[in-house]
Amino acid sequence: MNNDVISPEFDENGRPLRRIRSFVRRQGRLTKGQQHALDHLWPVMGVEYSAEPLDLVSLFGRDAPTTLEIGFGMGASLVTMAKANPHQNFLGIEVHLPGVGACLSAAQEEEVGNLRVMCHDAVEVLEKMIPDNALTMVQLFFPDPWHKARHNKRRIVQAPFAELVKSKLKPGGVFHMATDWEPYAEHMLEVMSQLDGYKNLSPTGDYVPRPESRPVTKFEQRGHRLGHGVWDLMFERTK
């Protein structure tokens, strides 16, 4: 597999451009099981980055509603969702190799065949590989909140990103976000509420109860034990 998660860009003088990233690639040590999954399952379930549009029908071998999850962590909830919805396609993106390996291993163990994974910058994937009007749902669960004010610009949920997501959703498709950091939830709500073409699915105009479609992760369970809240936001593309 190609381990370059960011494609270099250069200015007119050939100097590399410095871009603001919403992630820092923290590479932990791979376990033997994760390495084995990358070696043997990536050729089956992995998708290499290419600056060419994906043919989702060919990728999954069928035409079915497709969910894209950005930053799936270790992949436990993504595999659970894919197994519970065999009539749907799931494409997951994660930049951390241990998480990719763990997700592949879990998918094999659960005999999940409707899941594909990528290891690349999600913004580039959306820009270059995902066709317009192709997705039923985009999921962004517990992204890095970048707590410090000077780092807020690194938060992935900004207006240009939300517009990009909207262009990839089918009309009626949903952008589902979740965070355990209330200031980030407020930021998400502010950004999304200002955009044309999105409808907040919350009847109260703010957050929705956790839908059954989003499994509770170990990370979230730990947060609940510590008294942390979780905020879900769901915005539907209306035009």
Coordinates of C-alpha atoms in Angstrom, one line a residue:
M1 CA 0.0 0.0 0.0
N2 CA 1.0 3.6 -0.6
N3 CA 1.8 5.2 2.8
D4 CA 1.8 8.8 1.6
V5 CA -1.4 10.3 3.1
I6 CA -0.8 13.8 1.7
S7 CA -0.1 14.6 -1.9
P8 CA 2.5 17.3 -2.3
E9 CA 1.6 20.6 -4.0
F10 CA 4.0 23.2 -5.3
D11 CA 3.8 26.9 -6.2
E12 CA 4.8 28.3 -9.6
N13 CA 8.4 28.3 -8.5
G14 CA 8.4 24.7 -7.5
R15 CA 8.4 25.4 -3.8
P16 CA 6.2 23.1 -1.7
L17 CA 3.0 24.7 -0.5
R18 CA 2.3 24.6 3.2
R19 CA -1.4 23.7 3.9
I20 CA -3.3 23.8 7.1
R21 CA -4.2 20.3 8.1
S22 CA -6.9 19.1 10.4
F23 CA -4.9 16.1 11.6
V24 CA -1.5 15.2 12.9
R25 CA -0.4 11.8 11.9
R26 CA 0.5 10.1 15.1
Q27 CA 2.0 6.7 14.1
G28 CA 1.8 4.2 16.9
R29 CA 3.5 0.8 16.7
L30 CA 1.7 -1.8 14.6
T31 CA 0.7 -5.0 16.4
K32 CA 1.5 -8.3 14.6
G33 CA -2.2 -8.7 13.8
Q34 CA -2.5 -5.2 12.4
Q35 CA 0.5 -5.7 10.2
H36 CA -0.8 -9.1 9.0
A37 CA -4.1 -7.4 8.1
L38 CA -2.4 -4.7 6.2
D39 CA -0.2 -7.2 4.3
H40 CA -3.0 -9.6 3.5
L41 CA -6.3 -7.7 3.6
W42 CA -5.4 -4.4 2.1
P43 CA -5.1 -5.8 -1.4
V44 CA -8.8 -7.0 -1.0
M45 CA -10.4 -4.2 0.9
G46 CA -8.0 -1.3 0.6
V47 CA -8.3 1.6 -1.9
E48 CA -5.2 3.5 -3.0
Y49 CA -5.4 7.2 -3.4
S50 CA -5.5 8.4 -7.0
A51 CA -6.5 11.8 -8.4
E52 CA -9.2 10.2 -10.5
P53 CA -12.9 9.7 -9.7
L54 CA -13.9 6.4 -8.1
D55 CA -16.4 4.2 -9.8
L56 CA -18.3 3.2 -6.7
V57 CA -20.4 0.6 -8.5
S58 CA -17.3 -1.1 -9.7
L59 CA -15.6 -0.8 -6.3
F60 CA -18.4 -2.5 -4.4
G61 CA -19.7 -4.7 -7.3
R62 CA -23.1 -3.2 -7.0
D63 CA -25.2 0.0 -7.0
A64 CA -26.2 0.6 -3.4
P65 CA -26.5 3.5 -0.9
T66 CA -23.0 4.5 0.1
T67 CA -21.8 6.0 3.4
L68 CA -18.4 7.6 3.8
E69 CA -16.9 7.8 7.3
I70 CA -14.0 10.2 7.9
G71 CA -11.5 9.3 10.6
F72 CA -12.8 5.9 11.7
G73 CA -10.2 5.4 14.4
M74 CA -9.8 1.7 15.1
G75 CA -12.8 1.0 13.0
A76 CA -15.0 -0.8 15.6
S77 CA -18.1 1.2 15.1
L78 CA -17.6 1.3 11.3
V79 CA -17.4 -2.5 11.1
T80 CA -20.5 -2.7 13.3
M81 CA -22.5 -0.4 11.1
A82 CA -21.4 -2.2 7.9
K83 CA -22.3 -5.6 9.4
A84 CA -25.7 -4.3 10.5
N85 CA -26.5 -2.8 7.1
P86 CA -25.4 -5.4 4.4
H87 CA -27.6 -3.7 1.8
Q88 CA -25.4 -0.6 2.1
N89 CA -21.9 0.2 1.0
F90 CA -19.4 1.7 3.5
L91 CA -16.1 3.5 2.7
G92 CA -13.9 4.5 5.6
I93 CA -10.9 6.9 5.6
E94 CA -8.3 6.9 8.3
V95 CA -4.7 8.3 8.2
H96 CA -3.3 6.2 11.1
L97 CA -2.0 2.8 10.1
P98 CA -2.8 0.9 13.3
G99 CA -6.4 1.9 13.0
V100 CA -6.5 0.8 9.3
G101 CA -5.0 -2.5 10.3
A102 CA -7.4 -3.0 13.2
C103 CA -10.4 -2.1 11.0
L104 CA -9.3 -4.6 8.3
S105 CA -8.8 -7.3 10.9
A106 CA -12.2 -6.7 12.5
A107 CA -14.0 -6.7 9.1
Q108 CA -12.5 -10.1 8.3
E109 CA -13.4 -11.5 11.7
E110 CA -17.0 -10.3 11.3
E111 CA -17.1 -11.5 7.7
V112 CA -18.0 -8.0 6.4
G113 CA -17.9 -7.7 2.7
N114 CA -19.5 -4.3 2.1
L115 CA -16.6 -2.2 3.5
R116 CA -13.6 -0.6 1.8
V117 CA -11.0 1.5 3.5
M118 CA -8.5 4.3 2.5
C119 CA -5.4 5.7 4.2
H120 CA -5.2 9.3 2.9
D121 CA -6.2 12.9 3.6
A122 CA -10.0 12.9 3.5
V123 CA -10.2 16.4 1.9
E124 CA -8.1 15.2 -1.0
V125 CA -10.2 12.1 -1.4
L126 CA -13.4 14.2 -1.4
E127 CA -12.0 16.7 -3.9
K128 CA -10.4 14.2 -6.3
M129 CA -12.0 10.8 -5.9
I130 CA -15.6 11.0 -4.8
P131 CA -18.0 11.9 -7.6
D132 CA -20.6 14.7 -7.0
N133 CA -24.0 13.6 -5.8
A134 CA -22.7 10.1 -5.0
L135 CA -23.1 9.6 -1.2
T136 CA -26.1 8.9 1.0
M137 CA -24.3 9.9 4.2
V138 CA -21.0 11.4 5.3
Q139 CA -20.0 10.6 8.9
L140 CA -17.5 12.5 11.0
F141 CA -17.4 11.2 14.6
F142 CA -15.2 12.7 17.3
P143 CA -12.7 14.6 15.1
D144 CA -9.8 16.4 16.8
P145 CA -11.4 19.5 18.5
W146 CA -8.2 21.5 18.5
H147 CA -8.9 22.9 21.9
K148 CA -6.6 25.9 21.9
A149 CA -8.0 29.0 20.3
R150 CA -4.9 29.5 18.1
H151 CA -5.5 26.0 16.7
N152 CA -9.2 26.4 16.0
K153 CA -8.4 27.1 12.3
R154 CA -7.3 23.4 12.1
R155 CA -10.8 22.1 12.9
I156 CA -12.0 20.2 9.9
V157 CA -15.6 21.5 10.1
Q158 CA -15.3 24.8 8.4
A159 CA -17.6 26.3 5.7
P160 CA -15.4 25.3 2.7
F161 CA -15.3 21.7 4.0
A162 CA -19.0 21.5 4.7
E163 CA -19.7 22.9 1.1
L164 CA -17.4 20.2 -0.3
V165 CA -19.3 17.5 1.7
K166 CA -22.6 18.9 0.4
S167 CA -21.5 18.6 -3.2
K168 CA -20.7 14.9 -2.7
L169 CA -24.0 14.1 -1.0
K170 CA -27.1 13.2 -3.0
P171 CA -30.0 15.6 -2.4
G172 CA -31.6 14.2 0.7
G173 CA -28.2 12.9 1.9
V174 CA -27.0 13.6 5.4
F175 CA -23.9 14.9 7.0
H176 CA -23.7 13.4 10.5
M177 CA -21.2 14.8 13.0
A178 CA -20.6 13.9 16.6
T179 CA -18.2 15.4 19.3
D180 CA -17.7 15.2 23.0
W181 CA -16.3 18.7 23.2
E182 CA -19.1 21.2 23.6
P183 CA -17.3 24.2 22.2
Y184 CA -16.6 22.3 19.1
A185 CA -20.3 21.2 18.9
E186 CA -21.2 24.9 19.1
H187 CA -18.7 25.7 16.4
M188 CA -20.1 22.9 14.2
L189 CA -23.7 24.2 14.7
E190 CA -22.7 27.8 13.9
V191 CA -20.8 26.8 10.7
M192 CA -23.5 24.5 9.4
S193 CA -26.4 26.8 10.3
Q194 CA -25.0 29.6 8.1
L195 CA -24.8 27.5 4.9
D196 CA -27.4 27.4 2.2
G197 CA -28.6 24.0 1.0
Y198 CA -28.5 22.3 4.4
K199 CA -31.4 21.6 6.7
N200 CA -30.8 20.9 10.4
L201 CA -32.7 17.6 11.3
S202 CA -32.9 18.6 14.9
P203 CA -36.5 19.6 15.8
T204 CA -35.1 22.1 18.3
G205 CA -32.7 23.6 15.8
D206 CA -29.5 22.4 17.5
Y207 CA -28.6 18.8 18.3
V208 CA -30.2 15.4 17.7
P209 CA -30.3 12.5 20.1
R210 CA -27.8 9.8 19.2
P211 CA -29.4 7.8 16.4
E212 CA -29.4 4.0 16.7
S213 CA -27.3 3.9 13.5
R214 CA -24.3 5.3 15.4
P215 CA -22.9 2.6 17.8
V216 CA -21.6 3.7 21.1
T217 CA -17.8 3.3 21.1
K218 CA -15.6 2.4 24.0
F219 CA -14.2 5.9 23.8
E220 CA -17.7 7.3 24.2
Q221 CA -18.6 4.8 27.0
R222 CA -15.6 6.0 28.9
G223 CA -16.7 9.6 28.4
H224 CA -20.1 8.9 29.8
R225 CA -18.6 7.3 32.9
L226 CA -16.5 10.5 33.4
G227 CA -19.6 12.6 33.0
H228 CA -18.8 13.9 29.5
G229 CA -21.5 14.9 27.1
V230 CA -21.8 13.9 23.5
W231 CA -23.4 16.1 20.8
D232 CA -24.8 14.7 17.5
L233 CA -25.6 17.0 14.6
M234 CA -27.3 15.9 11.4
F235 CA -27.8 18.1 8.4
E236 CA -29.6 17.1 5.3
R237 CA -28.7 18.3 1.8
T238 CA -31.8 20.0 0.5
K239 CA -30.5 21.4 -2.9

